[in-house]
């Protein structure tokens, strides 16, 4: 089971609503105890309602900041603006970070965001319980 | 001439779990060929079948994107750091 601080979750939802109808994306870092400590909202280089790709340079900078702080990549998140909070086929094919969870935020109903968390390893999707508190 | 290569988690299984490895190479192309011969299979998802850089891998030499440096012909020197960073991407398409 994973826990995400309400404040960090609110940052992601706010970003998703701001960038709607395009997909938003970003990274979440955890400290040495595995506790998520920082959201890195990233530019969707695709600027698209159906795909996302982190800007490579921003990604590198975020990874370097994590390394400098001894943080780890805890999660990769993106929004689905017209579909459920479940990884698409492309999401699975392009999941190159087995160590991180993939968090999908559905804004299909903007009044009621739905967030779910998955590990995607070797093409297999495994959901884990995610608690916002 | 040794260059330090930073490996993403997904490729470390090919290199005995190491996060960084030292590899020789005067260009990125040479470095990746040497990396592959030392750790077979490690560049399978870095290079395409035609030998080009895969679309979903970002490669940096000392924090500079090789797509702006000369791609596979980017010259390397002793002490350089090459970072292999898979893209973070997805979508419906």
Short mmCIF file of C-alpha atoms in Angstrom, two decimals:
data_model
loop_
_atom_site.label_atom_id
_atom_site.label_comp_id
_atom_site.label_asym_id
_atom_site.label_seq_id
_atom_site.Cartn_x
_atom_site.Cartn_y
_atom_site.Cartn_z
CA UNK A 1 0.00 0.00 0.00
CA UNK A 2 1.24 3.48 -0.87
CA UNK A 3 0.44 6.74 0.89
CA UNK A 4 0.53 10.15 -0.68
CA UNK A 5 0.25 13.36 1.28
CA UNK A 6 -2.92 15.32 0.53
CA UNK A 7 -0.91 18.46 -0.24
CA UNK A 8 1.20 16.69 -2.87
CA UNK A 9 -1.90 15.11 -4.40
CA UNK A 10 -3.59 18.53 -4.56
CA UNK A 11 -0.60 19.85 -6.56
CA UNK A 12 -1.08 17.10 -9.14
CA UNK A 13 -4.84 17.64 -9.45
CA UNK A 14 -4.32 21.40 -9.79
CA UNK A 15 -1.76 20.82 -12.57
CA UNK A 16 -4.09 18.39 -14.32
CA UNK A 17 -6.97 20.86 -14.26
CA UNK A 18 -4.72 23.71 -15.39
CA UNK A 19 -3.44 21.75 -18.39
CA UNK A 20 -6.79 20.18 -19.27
CA UNK A 21 -7.70 19.03 -21.96
CA UNK A 22 -4.03 18.13 -22.53
CA UNK A 23 -2.51 15.38 -20.44
CA UNK A 24 -0.29 16.58 -17.62
CA UNK A 25 2.72 14.68 -16.35
CA UNK A 26 5.43 14.72 -13.72
CA UNK A 27 7.50 12.87 -11.16
CA UNK A 28 7.27 12.32 -7.42
CA UNK A 29 10.42 11.88 -5.33
CA UNK A 30 10.65 10.06 -2.01
CA UNK A 31 13.24 10.52 0.72
CA UNK A 32 15.46 7.77 2.14
CA UNK A 33 12.56 6.45 4.24
CA UNK A 34 10.47 5.96 1.10
CA UNK A 35 8.16 8.83 2.00
CA UNK A 36 7.07 11.01 -0.94
CA UNK A 37 8.44 14.51 -0.38
CA UNK A 38 8.28 16.45 -3.61
CA UNK A 39 6.22 16.71 -6.78
CA UNK A 40 8.05 17.70 -9.95
CA UNK A 41 5.37 18.99 -12.33
CA UNK A 42 6.83 18.58 -15.83
CA UNK A 43 6.04 20.08 -19.19
CA UNK A 44 4.22 17.68 -21.51
CA UNK A 45 6.48 18.01 -24.57
CA UNK A 46 3.72 16.45 -26.68
CA UNK A 47 1.20 19.10 -25.51
CA UNK A 48 -1.53 16.62 -26.39
CA UNK A 49 -4.86 15.42 -24.97
CA UNK A 50 -3.94 11.79 -25.79
CA UNK A 51 -0.18 11.42 -25.19
CA UNK A 52 2.51 12.69 -22.89
CA UNK A 53 6.26 12.84 -22.91
CA UNK A 54 8.42 14.59 -20.35
CA UNK A 55 10.74 17.23 -21.72
CA UNK A 56 14.12 15.45 -21.71
CA UNK A 57 16.08 18.33 -20.24
CA UNK A 58 13.58 18.92 -17.42
CA UNK A 59 13.64 15.19 -16.72
CA UNK A 60 17.43 15.18 -16.47
CA UNK A 61 17.38 18.17 -14.10
CA UNK A 62 14.75 16.53 -11.87
CA UNK A 63 16.76 13.28 -11.74
CA UNK A 64 19.89 15.25 -10.83
CA UNK A 65 18.05 17.06 -8.03
CA UNK A 66 16.85 13.71 -6.69
CA UNK A 67 20.37 12.30 -6.82
CA UNK A 68 21.82 15.36 -5.06
CA UNK A 69 19.25 14.99 -2.23
CA UNK A 70 19.54 11.20 -1.97
CA UNK A 71 15.92 10.94 -3.02
CA UNK A 72 14.52 8.18 -5.16
CA UNK A 73 12.05 8.20 -8.02
CA UNK A 74 8.86 7.21 -6.20
CA UNK A 75 6.28 7.71 -8.93
CA UNK A 76 5.66 8.84 -12.47
CA UNK A 77 2.24 10.40 -12.92
CA UNK A 78 0.12 11.57 -15.80
CA UNK A 79 -3.50 12.45 -16.37
CA UNK A 80 -6.09 10.91 -18.63
CA UNK A 81 -8.47 13.65 -19.63
CA UNK A 82 -11.09 11.50 -21.35
CA UNK A 83 -10.65 7.98 -20.05
CA UNK A 84 -10.44 5.98 -16.87
CA UNK A 85 -7.47 5.94 -14.50
CA UNK A 86 -5.87 2.82 -15.97
CA UNK A 87 -2.66 2.49 -18.01
CA UNK A 88 -3.24 2.41 -21.77
CA UNK A 89 -1.45 -0.04 -24.07
CA UNK A 90 1.04 2.68 -24.94
CA UNK A 91 1.56 3.48 -21.27
CA UNK A 92 2.50 -0.16 -20.73
CA UNK A 93 4.75 -0.37 -23.80
CA UNK A 94 6.63 2.77 -22.78
CA UNK A 95 7.00 1.94 -19.08
CA UNK A 96 10.79 2.01 -18.74
CA UNK A 97 10.94 2.56 -14.99
CA UNK A 98 10.15 -0.70 -13.18
CA UNK A 99 11.32 0.78 -9.86
CA UNK A 100 8.65 3.47 -9.82
CA UNK A 101 4.88 3.30 -9.54
CA UNK A 102 2.81 4.78 -12.36
CA UNK A 103 0.06 6.99 -11.03
CA UNK A 104 -2.81 7.75 -13.39
CA UNK A 105 -5.18 10.60 -12.63
CA UNK A 106 -8.47 10.53 -14.51
CA UNK A 107 -10.11 13.87 -15.11
CA UNK A 108 -12.83 12.43 -17.32
CA UNK A 109 -15.14 13.94 -14.69
CA UNK A 110 -13.34 17.08 -13.58
CA UNK A 111 -15.59 17.41 -10.54
CA UNK A 112 -14.52 13.97 -9.37
CA UNK A 113 -10.88 13.16 -10.13
CA UNK A 114 -9.98 9.48 -9.80
CA UNK A 115 -6.43 8.44 -8.97
CA UNK A 116 -4.96 4.93 -9.13
CA UNK A 117 -1.46 3.51 -8.83
CA UNK A 118 0.23 0.69 -10.74
CA UNK A 119 3.53 -1.04 -11.13
CA UNK A 120 4.26 -1.89 -14.77
CA UNK A 121 6.98 -4.49 -15.15
CA UNK A 122 7.77 -6.61 -18.19
CA UNK A 123 4.45 -5.61 -19.73
CA UNK A 124 2.47 -6.69 -16.66
CA UNK A 125 0.23 -4.19 -14.89
CA UNK A 126 -0.22 -4.64 -11.16
CA UNK A 127 -2.37 -2.25 -9.19
CA UNK A 128 -1.47 -1.22 -5.66
CA UNK A 129 -3.71 0.50 -3.15
CA UNK A 130 -3.05 4.23 -2.96
CA UNK A 131 -4.24 6.22 0.02
CA UNK A 132 -4.36 10.01 0.01
CA UNK A 133 -4.05 11.44 3.50
CA UNK B 1 40.21 6.18 -22.48
CA UNK B 2 37.47 5.59 -19.95
CA UNK B 3 34.08 7.20 -20.00
CA UNK B 4 31.61 6.75 -17.14
CA UNK B 5 28.22 5.48 -18.23
CA UNK B 6 25.26 6.03 -15.91
CA UNK B 7 22.73 3.25 -16.34
CA UNK B 8 18.99 3.49 -15.62
CA UNK B 9 17.58 0.81 -13.31
CA UNK B 10 16.00 -1.07 -16.21
CA UNK B 11 19.43 -1.72 -17.83
CA UNK B 12 21.38 -2.56 -14.68
CA UNK B 13 20.40 -6.23 -14.79
CA UNK B 14 22.69 -6.58 -17.81
CA UNK B 15 25.63 -5.13 -15.88
CA UNK B 16 25.46 -7.19 -12.69
CA UNK B 17 23.32 -4.57 -10.98
CA UNK B 18 25.87 -1.75 -11.34
CA UNK B 19 24.52 1.83 -11.57
CA UNK B 20 27.61 3.12 -13.37
CA UNK B 21 30.20 1.37 -15.52
CA UNK B 22 33.43 2.59 -17.13
CA UNK B 23 33.67 1.95 -20.86
CA UNK B 24 36.13 2.96 -23.57
CA UNK B 25 35.10 4.80 -26.72
CA UNK B 26 36.19 7.79 -28.79
CA UNK B 27 32.63 8.37 -30.02
CA UNK B 28 29.21 7.52 -28.65
CA UNK B 29 28.84 4.88 -31.37
CA UNK B 30 32.10 3.21 -30.31
CA UNK B 31 31.19 3.45 -26.63
CA UNK B 32 27.82 1.75 -27.17
CA UNK B 33 29.47 -1.01 -29.23
CA UNK B 34 31.97 -1.62 -26.42
CA UNK B 35 29.20 -1.51 -23.84
CA UNK B 36 27.28 -4.15 -25.81
CA UNK B 37 30.30 -6.45 -26.17
CA UNK B 38 31.02 -6.22 -22.43
CA UNK B 39 27.38 -6.55 -21.37
CA UNK B 40 25.48 -8.40 -24.13
CA UNK B 41 21.89 -7.27 -24.55
CA UNK B 42 22.33 -3.94 -22.79
CA UNK B 43 21.88 -1.78 -25.92
CA UNK B 44 18.97 -3.78 -27.33
CA UNK B 45 16.55 -0.98 -26.39
CA UNK B 46 19.03 1.85 -26.83
CA UNK B 47 19.74 1.28 -30.52
CA UNK B 48 17.23 0.34 -33.19
CA UNK B 49 17.77 -2.64 -35.51
CA UNK B 50 19.22 -0.18 -38.02
CA UNK B 51 21.74 0.99 -35.46
CA UNK B 52 20.21 4.41 -34.85
CA UNK B 53 19.45 5.85 -31.43
CA UNK B 54 16.07 4.67 -30.24
CA UNK B 55 13.37 7.35 -30.16
CA UNK B 56 12.55 6.70 -26.53
CA UNK B 57 16.04 6.94 -25.08
CA UNK B 58 17.63 10.25 -24.13
CA UNK B 59 21.43 10.27 -24.12
CA UNK B 60 23.42 13.03 -22.42
CA UNK B 61 27.14 13.68 -22.48
CA UNK B 62 27.97 15.78 -19.44
CA UNK B 63 24.33 16.95 -19.32
CA UNK B 64 24.21 17.89 -23.02
CA UNK B 65 21.66 16.11 -25.19
CA UNK B 66 23.58 14.21 -27.90
CA UNK B 67 20.83 15.01 -30.39
CA UNK B 68 22.32 18.53 -30.42
CA UNK B 69 25.94 17.38 -30.27
CA UNK B 70 26.30 14.93 -33.15
CA UNK B 71 24.19 11.98 -32.10
CA UNK B 72 26.15 8.72 -32.39
CA UNK B 73 29.20 10.56 -33.78
CA UNK B 74 29.48 12.72 -30.65
CA UNK B 75 33.17 12.67 -29.68
CA UNK B 76 34.02 11.51 -26.16
CA UNK B 77 37.05 12.13 -24.03
CA UNK B 78 38.54 10.68 -20.90
CA UNK B 79 36.45 11.51 -17.85
CA UNK B 80 33.22 12.29 -19.72
CA UNK B 81 29.95 11.06 -18.25
CA UNK B 82 27.33 9.54 -20.53
CA UNK B 83 23.82 9.25 -19.06
CA UNK B 84 21.28 6.91 -20.61
CA UNK B 85 17.83 8.09 -19.64
CA UNK B 86 14.76 6.31 -20.99
CA UNK B 87 11.95 8.69 -21.90
CA UNK B 88 9.00 9.05 -19.58
CA UNK B 89 6.10 8.84 -21.97
CA UNK B 90 2.78 7.25 -22.74
CA UNK B 91 -0.64 7.84 -24.17
CA UNK B 92 -3.58 6.49 -26.03
CA UNK B 93 -2.06 6.63 -29.51
#
